[in-house]
Amino acid sequence: MTGAAAASPVLLAPNTVPSFYPGTGRIGALRRDPTLPADDPEDWIASTARRTGMGDRGLSTLPDGTRLVDALADDPHPWLGPGRDRNGLLVKLLDAGRRLPLHVHPDRSFAGAHLGSPAGKTEAWIVLDADPGAYVHLGFSRDVTADELESWVRTQSVDELLDATRRVPVSRGDVLLCPAGVPHAIGAGVFVVELQEATDLSIMLEWAGYPIETDDVFLGLDQDEALAAADRGACDDARLQTLRGRALQGVEDAERGVVALLPPAADPFFCAEQVRPGPDGALLDQRFAVLVVLAGSGRLTGRWSGPQDVHAGQTWLVPHAAGPTTLTGDVLVVRCAPA
């Protein structure tokens, strides 16, 4: 599928990826596909990023068998829009069957200086489901010194490390931004749509008890260099409030129209919108975007020939060349797009 053919929305097949932690089967349940491996905890949507250490695993494939990364390299502008040569967004379904280890992602400045990457890995979480009592670790609860962090990581003093973090309860509909550099870990029983910069760059602060190769924990950097990527400042109440977005609503009570979900601090990286059509549908502006259909069914129409039927569990890639689109029907969608 060449860039010249990127004139209508593309239905993407599941692209599940194994990891060092298990899933719970929520991806297959959302996608209405019981054949998906329940243990695979991530589904990489419209991905041009590779899973670290797994070759080409993680790259999304278009319906004709072309890898999306190759289609963009061949002719990026019909897909991404004029003047855009690189996809800046990776969307995932992430199903944590176990608490993830505490880790950080480098910001753009650190990634450029130390890892040869123009992108870091700021991310955001839209909680689709969560077990009772579920939580995430997000930032430190107090200022942490460089010596403290170095010692906890070197000796893998996990209890002390986690005790110093801010534990944030989460439930269905919660929306949180996790800026690059902020130590974090998604807790067990949390299922999210995750938006992130299109890299797989993680610096592990915790690995004891996880099947993680110690050679991989610092992205090839020495410990002191890697830990310089960590934000050791406190995530106090005021800061946490700036990281909260607008709650995702359920299909029964969702506001009609297009509603922005992420806080303003996400604007340099990506956006996410809740879309619930009204009687005349919901008009979606022209842009490269990923649609995650959460509930119901409807139709996408635009200047291409013929409508596209959409239903819960599907994921769609809308190229820039498809133009403005209209979503109609009794359907709830999360639309994600790069900045």
PDB file of N, CA, C and O in Angstrom, residues 42-93:
ATOM      1  N   GLU A  42       0.501  -6.373  25.447  1.00  0.00           N
ATOM      2  CA  GLU A  42       0.502  -5.122  24.696  1.00  0.00           C
ATOM      3  C   GLU A  42       0.065  -5.373  23.253  1.00  0.00           C
ATOM      4  O   GLU A  42       0.392  -6.403  22.664  1.00  0.00           O
ATOM      5  N   ASP A  43      -0.661  -4.415  22.704  1.00  0.00           N
ATOM      6  CA  ASP A  43      -1.064  -4.396  21.302  1.00  0.00           C
ATOM      7  C   ASP A  43      -0.600  -3.060  20.745  1.00  0.00           C
ATOM      8  O   ASP A  43      -1.097  -2.004  21.155  1.00  0.00           O
ATOM      9  N   TRP A  44       0.368  -3.098  19.832  1.00  0.00           N
ATOM     10  CA  TRP A  44       0.968  -1.881  19.293  1.00  0.00           C
ATOM     11  C   TRP A  44       0.205  -1.479  18.037  1.00  0.00           C
ATOM     12  O   TRP A  44       0.166  -2.229  17.056  1.00  0.00           O
ATOM     13  N   ILE A  45      -0.388  -0.303  18.058  1.00  0.00           N
ATOM     14  CA  ILE A  45      -1.314   0.141  17.019  1.00  0.00           C
ATOM     15  C   ILE A  45      -0.652   1.213  16.160  1.00  0.00           C
ATOM     16  O   ILE A  45      -0.130   2.203  16.679  1.00  0.00           O
ATOM     17  N   ALA A  46      -0.692   1.010  14.839  1.00  0.00           N
ATOM     18  CA  ALA A  46      -0.065   1.953  13.894  1.00  0.00           C
ATOM     19  C   ALA A  46       1.376   2.224  14.288  1.00  0.00           C
ATOM     20  O   ALA A  46       1.840   3.361  14.293  1.00  0.00           O
ATOM     21  N   SER A  47       2.094   1.153  14.586  1.00  0.00           N
ATOM     22  CA  SER A  47       3.436   1.272  15.153  1.00  0.00           C
ATOM     23  C   SER A  47       4.511   1.333  14.076  1.00  0.00           C
ATOM     24  O   SER A  47       4.573   0.489  13.180  1.00  0.00           O
ATOM     25  N   THR A  48       5.387   2.316  14.214  1.00  0.00           N
ATOM     26  CA  THR A  48       6.613   2.385  13.423  1.00  0.00           C
ATOM     27  C   THR A  48       7.827   2.199  14.326  1.00  0.00           C
ATOM     28  O   THR A  48       8.951   2.511  13.937  1.00  0.00           O
ATOM     29  N   ALA A  49       7.607   1.685  15.534  1.00  0.00           N
ATOM     30  CA  ALA A  49       8.674   1.436  16.496  1.00  0.00           C
ATOM     31  C   ALA A  49       8.857  -0.069  16.669  1.00  0.00           C
ATOM     32  O   ALA A  49       7.903  -0.847  16.594  1.00  0.00           O
ATOM     33  N   ARG A  50      10.083  -0.472  16.924  1.00  0.00           N
ATOM     34  CA  ARG A  50      10.416  -1.874  17.158  1.00  0.00           C
ATOM     35  C   ARG A  50      10.562  -2.141  18.651  1.00  0.00           C
ATOM     36  O   ARG A  50      11.084  -1.296  19.381  1.00  0.00           O
ATOM     37  N   ARG A  51      10.122  -3.309  19.066  1.00  0.00           N
ATOM     38  CA  ARG A  51      10.323  -3.719  20.457  1.00  0.00           C
ATOM     39  C   ARG A  51      11.807  -3.998  20.659  1.00  0.00           C
ATOM     40  O   ARG A  51      12.431  -4.741  19.890  1.00  0.00           O
ATOM     41  N   THR A  52      12.407  -3.399  21.681  1.00  0.00           N
ATOM     42  CA  THR A  52      13.832  -3.558  21.939  1.00  0.00           C
ATOM     43  C   THR A  52      14.189  -5.036  22.104  1.00  0.00           C
ATOM     44  O   THR A  52      13.549  -5.766  22.865  1.00  0.00           O
ATOM     45  N   GLY A  53      15.200  -5.475  21.344  1.00  0.00           N
ATOM     46  CA  GLY A  53      15.683  -6.839  21.466  1.00  0.00           C
ATOM     47  C   GLY A  53      14.847  -7.877  20.746  1.00  0.00           C
ATOM     48  O   GLY A  53      15.107  -9.082  20.873  1.00  0.00           O
ATOM     49  N   MET A  54      13.837  -7.473  19.959  1.00  0.00           N
ATOM     50  CA  MET A  54      12.965  -8.428  19.279  1.00  0.00           C
ATOM     51  C   MET A  54      12.925  -8.216  17.770  1.00  0.00           C
ATOM     52  O   MET A  54      11.927  -8.505  17.115  1.00  0.00           O
ATOM     53  N   GLY A  55      14.008  -7.719  17.204  1.00  0.00           N
ATOM     54  CA  GLY A  55      14.059  -7.546  15.763  1.00  0.00           C
ATOM     55  C   GLY A  55      13.003  -6.569  15.280  1.00  0.00           C
ATOM     56  O   GLY A  55      12.921  -5.436  15.762  1.00  0.00           O
ATOM     57  N   ASP A  56      12.171  -7.037  14.350  1.00  0.00           N
ATOM     58  CA  ASP A  56      11.124  -6.180  13.798  1.00  0.00           C
ATOM     59  C   ASP A  56       9.803  -6.328  14.545  1.00  0.00           C
ATOM     60  O   ASP A  56       8.796  -5.744  14.131  1.00  0.00           O
ATOM     61  N   ARG A  57       9.790  -7.074  15.644  1.00  0.00           N
ATOM     62  CA  ARG A  57       8.539  -7.246  16.392  1.00  0.00           C
ATOM     63  C   ARG A  57       8.067  -5.885  16.907  1.00  0.00           C
ATOM     64  O   ARG A  57       8.841  -5.079  17.404  1.00  0.00           O
ATOM     65  N   GLY A  58       6.795  -5.638  16.780  1.00  0.00           N
ATOM     66  CA  GLY A  58       6.218  -4.355  17.173  1.00  0.00           C
ATOM     67  C   GLY A  58       5.784  -3.520  15.986  1.00  0.00           C
ATOM     68  O   GLY A  58       4.875  -2.696  16.110  1.00  0.00           O
ATOM     69  N   LEU A  59       6.399  -3.717  14.820  1.00  0.00           N
ATOM     70  CA  LEU A  59       6.043  -2.935  13.644  1.00  0.00           C
ATOM     71  C   LEU A  59       4.673  -3.351  13.122  1.00  0.00           C
ATOM     72  O   LEU A  59       4.378  -4.538  12.996  1.00  0.00           O
ATOM     73  N   SER A  60       3.826  -2.376  12.822  1.00  0.00           N
ATOM     74  CA  SER A  60       2.486  -2.659  12.301  1.00  0.00           C
ATOM     75  C   SER A  60       2.534  -2.953  10.806  1.00  0.00           C
ATOM     76  O   SER A  60       3.346  -2.384  10.070  1.00  0.00           O
ATOM     77  N   THR A  61       1.633  -3.829  10.385  1.00  0.00           N
ATOM     78  CA  THR A  61       1.514  -4.216   8.990  1.00  0.00           C
ATOM     79  C   THR A  61       0.164  -3.764   8.447  1.00  0.00           C
ATOM     80  O   THR A  61      -0.874  -3.941   9.099  1.00  0.00           O
ATOM     81  N   LEU A  62       0.158  -3.188   7.263  1.00  0.00           N
ATOM     82  CA  LEU A  62      -1.068  -2.750   6.601  1.00  0.00           C
ATOM     83  C   LEU A  62      -1.772  -3.950   5.966  1.00  0.00           C
ATOM     84  O   LEU A  62      -1.172  -5.025   5.824  1.00  0.00           O
ATOM     85  N   PRO A  63      -3.031  -3.807   5.570  1.00  0.00           N
ATOM     86  CA  PRO A  63      -3.783  -4.953   5.052  1.00  0.00           C
ATOM     87  C   PRO A  63      -3.145  -5.647   3.853  1.00  0.00           C
ATOM     88  O   PRO A  63      -3.342  -6.847   3.656  1.00  0.00           O
ATOM     89  N   ASP A  64      -2.370  -4.929   3.034  1.00  0.00           N
ATOM     90  CA  ASP A  64      -1.759  -5.570   1.867  1.00  0.00           C
ATOM     91  C   ASP A  64      -0.413  -6.220   2.183  1.00  0.00           C
ATOM     92  O   ASP A  64       0.272  -6.707   1.281  1.00  0.00           O
ATOM     93  N   GLY A  65      -0.027  -6.228   3.472  1.00  0.00           N
ATOM     94  CA  GLY A  65       1.223  -6.854   3.872  1.00  0.00           C
ATOM     95  C   GLY A  65       2.395  -5.904   3.987  1.00  0.00           C
ATOM     96  O   GLY A  65       3.462  -6.286   4.493  1.00  0.00           O
ATOM     97  N   THR A  66       2.234  -4.663   3.544  1.00  0.00           N
ATOM     98  CA  THR A  66       3.296  -3.665   3.670  1.00  0.00           C
ATOM     99  C   THR A  66       3.424  -3.219   5.125  1.00  0.00           C
ATOM    100  O   THR A  66       2.425  -2.997   5.798  1.00  0.00           O
ATOM    101  N   ARG A  67       4.643  -3.106   5.593  1.00  0.00           N
ATOM    102  CA  ARG A  67       4.840  -2.540   6.925  1.00  0.00           C
ATOM    103  C   ARG A  67       4.585  -1.032   6.870  1.00  0.00           C
ATOM    104  O   ARG A  67       5.005  -0.358   5.928  1.00  0.00           O
ATOM    105  N   LEU A  68       3.905  -0.525   7.891  1.00  0.00           N
ATOM    106  CA  LEU A  68       3.619   0.905   7.932  1.00  0.00           C
ATOM    107  C   LEU A  68       4.896   1.729   7.868  1.00  0.00           C
ATOM    108  O   LEU A  68       4.948   2.762   7.185  1.00  0.00           O
ATOM    109  N   VAL A  69       5.938   1.300   8.549  1.00  0.00           N
ATOM    110  CA  VAL A  69       7.192   2.057   8.561  1.00  0.00           C
ATOM    111  C   VAL A  69       7.748   2.183   7.144  1.00  0.00           C
ATOM    112  O   VAL A  69       8.316   3.224   6.774  1.00  0.00           O
ATOM    113  N   ASP A  70       7.565   1.146   6.328  1.00  0.00           N
ATOM    114  CA  ASP A  70       8.061   1.192   4.953  1.00  0.00           C
ATOM    115  C   ASP A  70       7.185   2.095   4.079  1.00  0.00           C
ATOM    116  O   ASP A  70       7.691   2.818   3.214  1.00  0.00           O
ATOM    117  N   ALA A  71       5.869   2.042   4.298  1.00  0.00           N
ATOM    118  CA  ALA A  71       4.964   2.908   3.539  1.00  0.00           C
ATOM    119  C   ALA A  71       5.271   4.380   3.819  1.00  0.00           C
ATOM    120  O   ALA A  71       5.252   5.212   2.903  1.00  0.00           O
ATOM    121  N   LEU A  72       5.562   4.701   5.067  1.00  0.00           N
ATOM    122  CA  LEU A  72       5.876   6.088   5.412  1.00  0.00           C
ATOM    123  C   LEU A  72       7.218   6.506   4.827  1.00  0.00           C
ATOM    124  O   LEU A  72       7.389   7.648   4.378  1.00  0.00           O
ATOM    125  N   ALA A  73       8.188   5.596   4.837  1.00  0.00           N
ATOM    126  CA  ALA A  73       9.492   5.931   4.269  1.00  0.00           C
ATOM    127  C   ALA A  73       9.391   6.148   2.768  1.00  0.00           C
ATOM    128  O   ALA A  73      10.074   7.016   2.201  1.00  0.00           O
ATOM    129  N   ASP A  74       8.514   5.396   2.100  1.00  0.00           N
ATOM    130  CA  ASP A  74       8.353   5.497   0.650  1.00  0.00           C
ATOM    131  C   ASP A  74       7.693   6.808   0.241  1.00  0.00           C
ATOM    132  O   ASP A  74       8.097   7.434  -0.746  1.00  0.00           O
ATOM    133  N   ASP A  75       6.672   7.220   0.983  1.00  0.00           N
ATOM    134  CA  ASP A  75       5.917   8.432   0.595  1.00  0.00           C
ATOM    135  C   ASP A  75       5.187   8.956   1.825  1.00  0.00           C
ATOM    136  O   ASP A  75       3.999   8.698   2.014  1.00  0.00           O
ATOM    137  N   PRO A  76       5.859   9.704   2.693  1.00  0.00           N
ATOM    138  CA  PRO A  76       5.285  10.035   4.001  1.00  0.00           C
ATOM    139  C   PRO A  76       4.141  11.035   3.977  1.00  0.00           C
ATOM    140  O   PRO A  76       3.237  10.973   4.809  1.00  0.00           O
ATOM    141  N   HIS A  77       4.146  11.981   3.048  1.00  0.00           N
ATOM    142  CA  HIS A  77       3.236  13.121   3.162  1.00  0.00           C
ATOM    143  C   HIS A  77       1.756  12.768   3.012  1.00  0.00           C
ATOM    144  O   HIS A  77       0.931  13.336   3.730  1.00  0.00           O
ATOM    145  N   PRO A  78       1.362  11.853   2.117  1.00  0.00           N
ATOM    146  CA  PRO A  78      -0.056  11.490   2.103  1.00  0.00           C
ATOM    147  C   PRO A  78      -0.525  10.876   3.414  1.00  0.00           C
ATOM    148  O   PRO A  78      -1.687  11.029   3.797  1.00  0.00           O
ATOM    149  N   TRP A  79       0.370  10.191   4.081  1.00  0.00           N
ATOM    150  CA  TRP A  79       0.014   9.583   5.365  1.00  0.00           C
ATOM    151  C   TRP A  79       0.022  10.605   6.494  1.00  0.00           C
ATOM    152  O   TRP A  79      -0.942  10.713   7.262  1.00  0.00           O
ATOM    153  N   LEU A  80       1.120  11.343   6.607  1.00  0.00           N
ATOM    154  CA  LEU A  80       1.362  12.182   7.780  1.00  0.00           C
ATOM    155  C   LEU A  80       0.936  13.629   7.601  1.00  0.00           C
ATOM    156  O   LEU A  80       0.672  14.316   8.587  1.00  0.00           O
ATOM    157  N   GLY A  81       0.903  14.091   6.371  1.00  0.00           N
ATOM    158  CA  GLY A  81       0.585  15.480   6.105  1.00  0.00           C
ATOM    159  C   GLY A  81       1.784  16.228   5.562  1.00  0.00           C
ATOM    160  O   GLY A  81       2.933  15.792   5.708  1.00  0.00           O
ATOM    161  N   PRO A  82       1.562  17.373   4.920  1.00  0.00           N
ATOM    162  CA  PRO A  82       2.655  18.150   4.323  1.00  0.00           C
ATOM    163  C   PRO A  82       3.726  18.510   5.345  1.00  0.00           C
ATOM    164  O   PRO A  82       3.424  18.909   6.478  1.00  0.00           O
ATOM    165  N   GLY A  83       4.977  18.345   4.936  1.00  0.00           N
ATOM    166  CA  GLY A  83       6.094  18.731   5.786  1.00  0.00           C
ATOM    167  C   GLY A  83       6.423  17.764   6.894  1.00  0.00           C
ATOM    168  O   GLY A  83       7.354  18.006   7.667  1.00  0.00           O
ATOM    169  N   ARG A  84       5.701  16.661   6.995  1.00  0.00           N
ATOM    170  CA  ARG A  84       5.964  15.686   8.061  1.00  0.00           C
ATOM    171  C   ARG A  84       6.615  14.444   7.451  1.00  0.00           C
ATOM    172  O   ARG A  84       6.057  13.827   6.541  1.00  0.00           O
ATOM    173  N   ASP A  85       7.764  14.078   7.993  1.00  0.00           N
ATOM    174  CA  ASP A  85       8.494  12.923   7.474  1.00  0.00           C
ATOM    175  C   ASP A  85       8.609  11.783   8.485  1.00  0.00           C
ATOM    176  O   ASP A  85       9.132  10.719   8.145  1.00  0.00           O
ATOM    177  N   ARG A  86       8.144  11.991   9.707  1.00  0.00           N
ATOM    178  CA  ARG A  86       8.322  10.969  10.741  1.00  0.00           C
ATOM    179  C   ARG A  86       7.059  10.870  11.583  1.00  0.00           C
ATOM    180  O   ARG A  86       6.481  11.887  11.971  1.00  0.00           O
ATOM    181  N   ASN A  87       6.651   9.655  11.868  1.00  0.00           N
ATOM    182  CA  ASN A  87       5.519   9.421  12.756  1.00  0.00           C
ATOM    183  C   ASN A  87       5.964   9.630  14.197  1.00  0.00           C
ATOM    184  O   ASN A  87       6.868   8.941  14.679  1.00  0.00           O
ATOM    185  N   GLY A  88       5.336  10.551  14.903  1.00  0.00           N
ATOM    186  CA  GLY A  88       5.737  10.854  16.272  1.00  0.00           C
ATOM    187  C   GLY A  88       4.907  10.184  17.341  1.00  0.00           C
ATOM    188  O   GLY A  88       5.032  10.524  18.523  1.00  0.00           O
ATOM    189  N   LEU A  89       4.056   9.216  16.957  1.00  0.00           N
ATOM    190  CA  LEU A  89       3.111   8.648  17.917  1.00  0.00           C
ATOM    191  C   LEU A  89       3.083   7.130  17.836  1.00  0.00           C
ATOM    192  O   LEU A  89       3.074   6.548  16.759  1.00  0.00           O
ATOM    193  N   LEU A  90       3.054   6.498  18.998  1.00  0.00           N
ATOM    194  CA  LEU A  90       2.749   5.076  19.128  1.00  0.00           C
ATOM    195  C   LEU A  90       1.585   4.946  20.092  1.00  0.00           C
ATOM    196  O   LEU A  90       1.614   5.508  21.196  1.00  0.00           O
ATOM    197  N   VAL A  91       0.539   4.230  19.669  1.00  0.00           N
ATOM    198  CA  VAL A  91      -0.620   3.956  20.518  1.00  0.00           C
ATOM    199  C   VAL A  91      -0.586   2.480  20.891  1.00  0.00           C
ATOM    200  O   VAL A  91      -0.309   1.626  20.042  1.00  0.00           O
ATOM    201  N   LYS A  92      -0.868   2.195  22.148  1.00  0.00           N
ATOM    202  CA  LYS A  92      -0.891   0.806  22.612  1.00  0.00           C
ATOM    203  C   LYS A  92      -2.172   0.529  23.389  1.00  0.00           C
ATOM    204  O   LYS A  92      -2.728   1.424  24.036  1.00  0.00           O
ATOM    205  N   LEU A  93      -2.590  -0.726  23.355  1.00  0.00           N
ATOM    206  CA  LEU A  93      -3.426  -1.272  24.408  1.00  0.00           C
ATOM    207  C   LEU A  93      -2.478  -1.989  25.354  1.00  0.00           C
ATOM    208  O   LEU A  93      -1.679  -2.828  24.912  1.00  0.00           O
TER     209      LEU A  93
END
